[in-house]
Structure formats: structure tokens, C-alpha cells
Tab-separated table of N, CA and C in Angstrom:
chain	number	residue	atom	x	y	z
A	1	MET	N	15.890	1.669	-11.909
A	1	MET	CA	14.671	0.905	-10.990
A	1	MET	C	14.723	1.115	-9.647
A	2	SER	N	13.331	0.945	-9.013
A	2	SER	CA	12.656	1.495	-8.319
A	2	SER	C	13.159	0.585	-7.028
A	3	ASP	N	13.314	1.479	-5.836
A	3	ASP	CA	13.556	0.580	-4.838
A	3	ASP	C	12.481	-0.044	-3.812
A	4	LEU	N	10.920	0.017	-4.768
A	4	LEU	CA	10.006	-0.160	-4.157
A	4	LEU	C	9.947	-2.119	-3.888
A	5	LEU	N	9.324	-2.725	-3.570
A	5	LEU	CA	9.453	-3.732	-3.605
A	5	LEU	C	7.676	-4.288	-3.507
A	6	ASP	N	7.387	-5.410	-4.151
A	6	ASP	CA	6.022	-5.778	-4.809
A	6	ASP	C	6.357	-7.103	-3.100
A	7	PRO	N	5.164	-7.360	-3.134
A	7	PRO	CA	4.953	-8.025	-1.380
A	7	PRO	C	5.704	-9.410	-1.713
A	8	PHE	N	6.347	-10.070	-2.851
A	8	PHE	CA	6.813	-10.647	-2.715
A	8	PHE	C	8.115	-10.600	-2.526
A	9	GLN	N	8.905	-9.871	-3.001
A	9	GLN	CA	10.212	-9.255	-2.952
A	9	GLN	C	10.518	-9.150	-1.353
A	10	PHE	N	8.961	-8.465	-0.785
A	10	PHE	CA	9.194	-8.033	0.489
A	10	PHE	C	9.289	-9.526	1.302
A	11	LEU	N	8.234	-10.435	1.245
A	11	LEU	CA	8.191	-11.611	2.027
A	11	LEU	C	10.097	-12.165	2.080
A	12	SER	N	10.683	-12.127	0.804
A	12	SER	CA	11.449	-12.765	0.641
A	12	SER	C	12.802	-11.680	1.892
A	13	GLU	N	12.859	-10.466	1.379
A	13	GLU	CA	13.199	-9.250	2.113
A	13	GLU	C	13.421	-10.413	3.346
A	14	LEU	N	11.844	-10.085	3.921
A	14	LEU	CA	11.566	-10.699	5.596
A	14	LEU	C	12.376	-11.871	6.047
A	15	ASN	N	12.409	-13.136	5.114
A	15	ASN	CA	12.493	-14.203	5.183
A	15	ASN	C	14.281	-14.346	5.248
A	16	LYS	N	14.724	-13.272	4.528
A	16	LYS	CA	16.196	-13.374	4.760
A	16	LYS	C	16.337	-12.279	6.029
A	17	ASP	N	16.129	-11.173	6.444
A	17	ASP	CA	15.919	-10.895	7.250
A	17	ASP	C	16.223	-11.947	8.873
A	18	ILE	N	15.484	-12.951	9.116
A	18	ILE	CA	14.830	-13.828	9.845
A	18	ILE	C	15.958	-15.407	9.699
A	19	ALA	N	16.067	-15.148	8.354
A	19	ALA	CA	17.724	-16.046	8.705
A	19	ALA	C	18.932	-15.526	9.218
A	20	ALA	N	18.881	-14.225	8.521
A	20	ALA	CA	20.529	-13.533	9.703
A	20	ALA	C	20.456	-13.754	11.079
A	21	ALA	N	18.686	-13.325	11.624
A	21	ALA	CA	18.982	-13.277	12.982
A	21	ALA	C	18.997	-14.353	13.577
A	22	GLY	N	18.816	-15.551	13.276
A	22	GLY	CA	19.097	-17.034	13.675
A	22	GLY	C	17.751	-17.525	14.255
A	23	GLY	N	16.942	-17.266	13.361
A	23	GLY	CA	15.477	-17.289	13.684
A	23	GLY	C	14.117	-16.452	14.216
A	24	GLN	N	13.442	-17.601	13.696
A	24	GLN	CA	11.711	-16.320	13.663
A	24	GLN	C	11.826	-15.739	14.848
A	25	SER	N	11.860	-16.457	16.198
A	25	SER	CA	11.134	-16.328	17.504
A	25	SER	C	12.765	-15.172	17.959
A	26	ARG	N	13.747	-15.623	17.114
A	26	ARG	CA	14.950	-14.361	17.665
A	26	ARG	C	14.467	-13.249	17.185
A	27	TYR	N	14.426	-13.310	16.286
A	27	TYR	CA	14.139	-12.254	15.240
A	27	TYR	C	12.883	-11.235	15.781
A	28	ALA	N	11.816	-12.197	16.223
A	28	ALA	CA	10.581	-11.590	16.621
A	28	ALA	C	11.390	-10.743	18.353
A	29	GLU	N	12.243	-11.065	18.759
A	29	GLU	CA	12.652	-11.307	20.210
A	29	GLU	C	13.538	-9.293	19.694
A	30	GLN	N	14.300	-9.467	18.821
A	30	GLN	CA	15.171	-8.375	18.148
A	30	GLN	C	14.303	-7.175	18.079
A	31	ARG	N	13.506	-7.405	17.222
A	31	ARG	CA	12.142	-6.294	16.921
A	31	ARG	C	11.016	-5.664	17.475
A	32	GLY	N	11.291	-6.792	18.637
A	32	GLY	CA	10.369	-6.671	19.839
A	32	GLY	C	8.485	-6.524	19.132
A	33	VAL	N	8.534	-7.426	18.401
A	33	VAL	CA	7.099	-8.138	18.218
A	33	VAL	C	6.248	-9.590	18.238
A	34	SER	N	5.760	-9.800	18.516
A	34	SER	CA	5.128	-11.195	18.827
A	34	SER	C	5.733	-12.346	17.410
A	35	HIS	N	6.400	-13.113	17.896
A	35	HIS	CA	6.709	-14.083	16.966
A	35	HIS	C	5.339	-14.404	16.053
A	36	THR	N	4.403	-15.096	16.802
A	36	THR	CA	2.931	-15.311	16.194
A	36	THR	C	2.619	-14.045	15.125
A	37	THR	N	2.783	-13.383	14.849
A	37	THR	CA	2.652	-12.181	13.936
A	37	THR	C	3.624	-12.137	12.857
A	38	VAL	N	5.019	-12.540	13.265
A	38	VAL	CA	6.119	-12.367	12.314
A	38	VAL	C	5.786	-13.942	11.431
A	39	SER	N	5.540	-15.005	12.228
A	39	SER	CA	4.439	-15.989	11.346
A	39	SER	C	3.656	-15.511	10.496
A	40	HIS	N	2.714	-14.885	11.271
A	40	HIS	CA	1.198	-14.724	10.148
A	40	HIS	C	1.682	-13.861	8.940
A	41	VAL	N	2.279	-12.837	8.906
A	41	VAL	CA	2.709	-11.917	8.171
A	41	VAL	C	3.810	-13.163	6.904
A	42	ARG	N	4.716	-13.868	7.501
A	42	ARG	CA	4.914	-14.411	6.764
A	42	ARG	C	4.775	-15.754	5.788
A	43	HIS	N	3.734	-15.456	6.270
A	43	HIS	CA	2.906	-16.806	5.906
A	43	HIS	C	1.712	-16.006	5.542
A	44	SER	N	1.926	-14.513	4.751
A	44	SER	CA	0.624	-14.034	3.947
A	44	SER	C	-0.848	-14.542	4.608
A	45	ARG	N	-0.804	-14.804	6.293
A	45	ARG	CA	-2.389	-15.159	6.916
A	45	ARG	C	-2.470	-13.354	7.347
A	46	ARG	N	-1.560	-12.727	7.495
A	46	ARG	CA	-2.037	-11.566	8.308
A	46	ARG	C	-1.286	-9.974	6.982
A	47	ASP	N	-1.239	-9.174	6.847
A	47	ASP	CA	-1.212	-7.774	6.159
A	47	ASP	C	-0.281	-7.666	7.267
A	48	PRO	N	1.133	-7.301	6.708
A	48	PRO	CA	2.139	-6.576	7.907
A	48	PRO	C	1.120	-4.808	8.326
A	49	SER	N	0.919	-4.834	9.761
A	49	SER	CA	-0.320	-3.568	10.173
A	49	SER	C	1.441	-2.582	10.165
A	50	LYS	N	0.980	-0.895	10.728
A	50	LYS	CA	2.023	0.026	10.054
A	50	LYS	C	2.771	0.138	11.429
A	51	GLU	N	2.556	-0.420	12.317
A	51	GLU	CA	3.378	-0.496	13.408
A	51	GLU	C	4.434	-1.804	13.828
A	52	PHE	N	3.840	-2.769	13.096
A	52	PHE	CA	4.626	-3.973	12.986
A	52	PHE	C	6.207	-3.611	11.820
A	53	LEU	N	5.610	-2.799	10.463
A	53	LEU	CA	6.312	-2.914	9.614
A	53	LEU	C	7.714	-1.708	10.050
A	54	ALA	N	6.665	-0.322	11.018
A	54	ALA	CA	7.639	0.102	11.974
A	54	ALA	C	9.039	-0.665	12.203
A	55	ALA	N	8.534	-1.313	13.445
A	55	ALA	CA	8.993	-1.966	14.572
A	55	ALA	C	10.454	-3.572	13.490
A	56	ILE	N	9.962	-3.499	11.849
A	56	ILE	CA	10.894	-4.201	11.450
A	56	ILE	C	11.415	-3.685	10.505
A	57	GLY	N	11.312	-1.696	10.295
A	57	GLY	CA	11.959	-1.124	9.616
A	57	GLY	C	11.732	-1.486	7.859
A	58	PHE	N	10.509	-1.045	8.018
A	58	PHE	CA	9.919	-0.832	6.683
A	58	PHE	C	8.607	-0.111	6.472
A	59	ASP	N	8.314	0.681	4.986
A	59	ASP	CA	7.013	1.579	4.955
A	59	ASP	C	6.383	0.891	3.818
A	60	ARG	N	5.158	0.788	3.916
A	60	ARG	CA	4.368	0.842	3.054
A	60	ARG	C	3.938	1.964	1.634
A	61	PHE	N	3.942	1.344	0.991
A	61	PHE	CA	3.115	2.725	-0.313
A	61	PHE	C	2.082	2.173	-0.751
A	62	PRO	N	0.978	2.782	-1.524
A	62	PRO	CA	-0.291	2.461	-1.945
A	62	PRO	C	0.532	3.097	-3.703
A	63	ARG	N	0.047	2.379	-4.337
A	63	ARG	CA	0.196	2.361	-5.526
A	63	ARG	C	-1.027	2.332	-6.895
A	64	TYR	N	-1.050	3.059	-7.860
A	64	TYR	CA	-2.237	3.040	-8.534
A	64	TYR	C	-1.560	2.505	-9.970
A	65	ARG	N	-2.218	1.283	-10.634
A	65	ARG	CA	-2.430	1.016	-12.246
A	65	ARG	C	-4.077	0.681	-12.499
A	66	PRO	N	-3.175	1.750	-14.011
A	66	PRO	CA	-4.728	1.241	-14.748
A	66	PRO	C	-5.103	0.571	-15.111
A	67	LEU	N	-6.166	-0.499	-14.974
A	67	LEU	CA	-7.072	-1.485	-15.486
A	67	LEU	C	-6.465	-1.794	-16.686
A	68	ARG	N	-6.224	-0.952	-17.750
A	68	ARG	CA	-6.348	-1.284	-19.440
A	68	ARG	C	-5.451	-0.803	-19.652
A	69	GLY	N	-4.403	-0.715	-18.478
A	69	GLY	CA	-2.846	-0.489	-19.575
A	69	GLY	C	-1.866	-1.538	-19.135
A	70	GLY	N	-2.416	-3.132	-18.203
A	70	GLY	CA	-1.470	-3.942	-18.123
A	70	GLY	C	-0.219	-4.310	-17.489
A	71	ILE	N	0.477	-4.855	-17.335
A	71	ILE	CA	1.610	-5.024	-15.714
A	71	ILE	C	2.693	-3.581	-16.381
A	72	HIS	N	2.650	-3.860	-17.758
A	72	HIS	CA	4.301	-2.068	-17.857
A	72	HIS	C	3.459	-1.407	-17.651
A	73	ALA	N	2.000	-0.497	-17.509
A	73	ALA	CA	1.538	0.742	-17.219
A	73	ALA	C	2.242	1.509	-16.312
A	74	PRO	N	2.452	2.219	-16.410
A	74	PRO	CA	3.058	3.125	-15.022
A	74	PRO	C	2.276	3.218	-13.797
A	75	LEU	N	3.336	3.447	-12.774
A	75	LEU	CA	1.432	3.046	-11.442
A	75	LEU	C	2.640	4.895	-11.030
A	76	LEU	N	0.740	5.192	-10.593
A	76	LEU	CA	0.474	6.699	-9.990
A	76	LEU	C	0.787	6.361	-8.067
A	77	THR	N	1.285	7.390	-7.494
A	77	THR	CA	1.257	7.866	-6.214
A	77	THR	C	-0.169	7.892	-6.023
A	78	SER	N	-0.098	8.098	-4.362
A	78	SER	CA	-1.352	8.562	-4.139
A	78	SER	C	-1.992	10.080	-4.345
A	79	MET	N	-0.969	10.993	-4.774
A	79	MET	CA	-1.347	12.235	-5.335
A	79	MET	C	-1.847	12.262	-6.250
A	80	GLN	N	-0.578	11.403	-7.129
A	80	GLN	CA	-1.178	11.346	-8.376
A	80	GLN	C	-2.307	10.546	-8.878
A	81	PHE	N	-2.685	9.558	-8.001
A	81	PHE	CA	-4.209	9.493	-8.296
A	81	PHE	C	-5.441	10.501	-7.506
A	82	PHE	N	-5.322	10.534	-6.353
A	82	PHE	CA	-5.767	11.745	-5.616
A	82	PHE	C	-6.503	13.100	-7.431
A	83	THR	N	-5.495	12.779	-7.993
A	83	THR	CA	-5.453	14.032	-9.105
A	83	THR	C	-6.184	13.655	-9.531
A	84	GLU	N	-6.621	12.357	-10.263
A	84	GLU	CA	-6.920	11.706	-11.289
A	84	GLU	C	-8.498	11.683	-10.545
A	85	VAL	N	-8.491	11.161	-9.455
A	85	VAL	CA	-9.429	11.314	-9.341
A	85	VAL	C	-10.988	12.618	-8.970
A	86	ASN	N	-9.731	14.100	-9.220
A	86	ASN	CA	-10.142	14.970	-9.059
A	86	ASN	C	-11.301	15.244	-10.557
A	87	ASN	N	-9.933	15.062	-11.427
A	87	ASN	CA	-10.413	15.498	-12.535
A	87	ASN	C	-11.607	14.464	-13.295
A	88	GLN	N	-11.423	13.236	-12.489
A	88	GLN	CA	-13.085	12.793	-12.920
A	88	GLN	C	-14.278	13.649	-12.704
A	89	ILE	N	-13.876	13.453	-11.477
A	89	ILE	CA	-15.151	14.124	-10.702
A	89	ILE	C	-15.379	15.763	-11.657
A	90	ARG	N	-14.415	16.532	-12.182
A	90	ARG	CA	-14.852	17.496	-12.766
A	90	ARG	C	-15.520	17.250	-14.254
A	91	GLN	N	-14.392	15.518	-14.719
A	91	GLN	CA	-15.184	15.426	-15.978
A	91	GLN	C	-16.959	15.070	-15.633
A	92	ALA	N	-17.681	14.513	-14.961
A	92	ALA	CA	-18.560	14.279	-14.912
A	92	ALA	C	-19.439	15.292	-14.168
A	93	GLY	N	-19.278	16.363	-13.870
A	93	GLY	CA	-19.999	17.872	-13.503
A	93	GLY	C	-20.060	17.597	-12.269
A	94	GLY	N	-19.513	17.062	-11.509
A	94	GLY	CA	-19.134	17.515	-9.682
A	94	GLY	C	-19.338	16.084	-9.388
A	95	LEU	N	-19.845	16.153	-7.616
A	95	LEU	CA	-19.300	14.758	-6.736
A	95	LEU	C	-20.109	14.376	-7.111
A	96	THR	N	-21.332	15.037	-7.139
A	96	THR	CA	-23.499	14.509	-6.439
A	96	THR	C	-23.231	12.931	-7.954
A	97	SER	N	-22.580	13.806	-9.798
A	97	SER	CA	-22.955	13.310	-10.780
A	97	SER	C	-22.194	12.301	-10.789
A	98	PHE	N	-20.668	12.228	-10.526
A	98	PHE	CA	-19.508	10.916	-10.534
A	98	PHE	C	-20.627	10.270	-9.337
A	99	CYS	N	-20.827	10.652	-8.458
A	99	CYS	CA	-21.153	9.407	-7.793
A	99	CYS	C	-22.437	8.475	-8.172
A	100	ALA	N	-23.396	9.454	-8.666
A	100	ALA	CA	-24.290	8.885	-8.939
A	100	ALA	C	-24.045	7.841	-10.887
A	101	ARG	N	-23.348	8.170	-11.183
A	101	ARG	CA	-22.738	7.482	-12.098
A	101	ARG	C	-22.120	5.984	-11.915
A	102	HIS	N	-21.450	6.054	-10.615
A	102	HIS	CA	-20.462	5.073	-10.758
A	102	HIS	C	-21.400	4.213	-9.258
A	103	ARG	N	-22.628	4.735	-8.936
A	103	ARG	CA	-23.111	4.378	-7.491
A	103	ARG	C	-22.206	4.159	-6.276
A	104	LEU	N	-21.873	5.220	-6.554
A	104	LEU	CA	-20.743	5.783	-4.963
A	104	LEU	C	-21.283	6.046	-3.759
A	105	PRO	N	-21.194	6.289	-2.775
A	105	PRO	CA	-21.881	6.652	-1.626
A	105	PRO	C	-20.868	8.324	-2.028
A	106	ILE	N	-22.361	9.294	-1.562
A	106	ILE	CA	-21.362	10.910	-1.921
A	106	ILE	C	-20.510	10.330	-0.482
A	107	GLY	N	-20.621	10.780	0.904
A	107	GLY	CA	-19.904	10.324	2.052
A	107	GLY	C	-18.763	9.394	1.936
A	108	SER	N	-18.506	8.556	1.219
A	108	SER	CA	-17.012	7.672	0.871
A	108	SER	C	-16.707	8.539	0.292
A	109	VAL	N	-16.690	8.847	-0.847
A	109	VAL	CA	-15.604	9.893	-1.418
A	109	VAL	C	-15.663	11.553	-1.304
A	110	SER	N	-16.396	11.984	-0.688
A	110	SER	CA	-16.291	13.528	-0.046
A	110	SER	C	-15.034	12.800	1.282
A	111	ASN	N	-15.108	12.055	1.662
A	111	ASN	CA	-14.638	11.355	3.157
A	111	ASN	C	-12.703	11.158	2.759
A	112	TYR	N	-12.838	10.298	1.296
A	112	TYR	CA	-11.665	10.169	0.904
A	112	TYR	C	-10.970	11.833	0.617
A	113	LEU	N	-12.143	12.743	-0.214
A	113	LEU	CA	-11.472	13.720	-0.858
A	113	LEU	C	-10.928	15.053	0.045
A	114	ASN	N	-11.458	14.675	1.550
A	114	ASN	CA	-10.716	15.632	2.832
A	114	ASN	C	-9.962	15.048	3.279
A	115	ASP	N	-9.288	14.231	3.383
A	115	ASP	CA	-8.394	12.921	3.408
A	115	ASP	C	-8.633	12.279	4.583
A	116	ASN	N	-10.284	12.123	5.291
A	116	ASN	CA	-10.004	11.517	6.036
A	116	ASN	C	-10.348	10.167	5.976
A	117	ARG	N	-10.294	9.606	5.039
A	117	ARG	CA	-10.186	8.159	4.631
A	117	ARG	C	-9.444	7.575	3.537
A	118	ARG	N	-9.274	6.684	3.204
A	118	ARG	CA	-8.397	5.744	1.934
A	118	ARG	C	-9.504	5.797	1.523
A	119	ALA	N	-9.251	5.414	-0.335
A	119	ALA	CA	-10.206	5.236	-1.371
A	119	ALA	C	-10.305	3.958	-0.935
A	120	SER	N	-11.762	3.685	-1.361
A	120	SER	CA	-12.205	2.290	-1.118
A	120	SER	C	-12.306	1.027	-2.318
A	121	ASP	N	-12.473	0.837	-2.117
A	121	ASP	CA	-12.094	-0.274	-3.581
A	121	ASP	C	-12.786	0.158	-4.684
A	122	ALA	N	-14.215	-0.121	-4.570
A	122	ALA	CA	-14.960	1.067	-5.359
A	122	ALA	C	-14.735	2.310	-6.020
A	123	LEU	N	-14.268	2.663	-5.517
A	123	LEU	CA	-13.980	4.274	-5.637
A	123	LEU	C	-12.555	4.074	-6.801
A	124	VAL	N	-11.568	2.867	-6.756
A	124	VAL	CA	-10.725	2.964	-7.116
A	124	VAL	C	-11.096	2.177	-8.413
A	125	GLN	N	-11.758	0.903	-8.391
A	125	GLN	CA	-12.161	0.542	-9.715
A	125	GLN	C	-13.280	1.469	-11.054
A	126	ALA	N	-13.554	1.958	-9.400
A	126	ALA	CA	-15.001	3.389	-10.646
A	126	ALA	C	-13.870	4.163	-11.235
A	127	VAL	N	-12.805	4.504	-10.702
A	127	VAL	CA	-11.508	5.437	-12.122
A	127	VAL	C	-11.011	4.774	-12.902
A	128	GLY	N	-11.006	3.550	-12.497
A	128	GLY	CA	-10.379	2.399	-13.759
A	128	GLY	C	-9.239	2.230	-13.145
A	129	TYR	N	-8.850	2.447	-11.967
A	129	TYR	CA	-7.650	2.022	-11.492
A	129	TYR	C	-7.420	0.655	-10.295
A	130	ALA	N	-6.617	-0.250	-10.377
A	130	ALA	CA	-6.590	-0.702	-9.059
A	130	ALA	C	-5.107	-0.821	-8.280
A	131	ARG	N	-5.390	-1.015	-7.231
A	131	ARG	CA	-4.582	-0.514	-5.954
A	131	ARG	C	-3.671	-2.038	-5.863
A	132	LEU	N	-2.507	-1.702	-5.632
A	132	LEU	CA	-1.433	-2.090	-5.781
A	132	LEU	C	-0.179	-1.534	-4.289
A	133	THR	N	0.542	-2.782	-3.149
A	133	THR	CA	0.937	-2.440	-2.051
A	133	THR	C	2.447	-2.824	-2.437
A	134	ARG	N	3.186	-1.514	-2.055
A	134	ARG	CA	4.773	-1.439	-2.629
A	134	ARG	C	5.128	-1.252	-1.110
A	135	PHE	N	6.320	-1.825	-0.958
A	135	PHE	CA	6.970	-1.486	-0.023
A	135	PHE	C	8.859	-1.019	0.191
A	136	ARG	N	9.117	-0.808	1.127
A	136	ARG	CA	10.401	-0.292	0.539
A	136	ARG	C	11.591	-0.448	2.151
A	137	ARG	N	12.244	-0.764	2.234
A	137	ARG	CA	13.272	-0.576	3.511
A	137	ARG	C	13.632	0.646	3.914
A	138	ARG	N	13.189	0.858	5.232
A	138	ARG	CA	13.828	2.335	5.700
A	138	ARG	C	15.144	2.449	5.884
A	139	VAL	N	15.693	3.687	5.324
A	139	VAL	CA	17.370	3.435	5.450
A	139	VAL	C	17.523	4.805	6.582
A	140	VAL	N	18.560	3.460	7.191
A	140	VAL	CA	19.260	4.441	8.391
A	140	VAL	C	20.523	5.392	8.496
A	141	GLY	N	19.727	6.725	8.556
A	141	GLY	CA	21.266	7.286	7.864
A	141	GLY	C	22.310	7.483	9.077
A	142	SER	N	23.520	7.934	8.527
A	142	SER	CA	24.599	7.727	9.606
A	142	SER	C	25.114	9.338	9.731
A	143	VAL	N	25.274	9.451	11.375
A	143	VAL	CA	25.185	11.080	11.487
A	143	VAL	C	26.849	10.923	11.728
A	144	SER	N	27.629	12.005	11.143
A	144	SER	CA	28.885	11.902	11.223
A	144	SER	C	29.007	13.615	12.231
A	145	ALA	N	30.149	13.443	13.119
A	145	ALA	CA	30.469	13.541	14.303
A	145	ALA	C	31.616	14.893	13.843
């Protein structure tokens, strides 16, 4: 079983942490974040930023699921998805052909391939996938003397 949490499980963990801290304001103060930001994330009015996640001890992981695979299809990591995009570009005969076929801007796909940008929603859909967000609590290792 994976230790990755879906957004609902993440919010459940956040709510448990808030309760353990004695409330939202106290939790925010302990973590050095705004209580307003905690409220917005907690009530799904705002996606948690990298900085917010770092402050509360979580990381975000994008995963990709085939659109035709159903909910039980295995999730691809970012590297596996990158490989899938490259394979489909090769099968199309190159970047220009791939972009023309899917009506995607070459610059956008090129920026993704060169690690300058994340994959656009249009690119993710063009290769037949949906992007999912997963979270993991950071493990604080103990150092033995």
C-alpha cells in the first residue's frame, strides 16, 4: 500500500494535526504560517503552496492516470509520464507533427521537454492522461549519537 495521500486524505491529516495542536490559530502559529492560509487550504478554497506544505511537513507529488484506465489503473510518476510523452512524440514522427496533430503550441511542449515548465493540461490530455495530486508527510529522521 502506498503512503501517498489523495487530497481528501491530506485534508483529513491536516485536520487531525490542527486538532492535536489545539486549534487552527495555534497550529498556524506553531508552523509559522498565516491562520487565514490554513483556513483556505483546510476548506479547499486554495491549493497549498510548496512553502505552505514545507512549513507543515508535507510534500506534493504529481501522478498521472490513463484516461481510459479507470480508477484502478496504475499511476505514473513524473519520470514515467515524461517517457510516455517522448514515446508519443517519436511515434508521431517528431515534435512538430505531434504538436500539429494535437493542436498544441510547440513552445509549450518544448518548454516541458526541456524541464522549464510543467506539462500543460492540454498536453496531459493529448497523451491520454489525467494529472492527479498526491501528498506525503515528511519523515523526520532521528540521528543516533
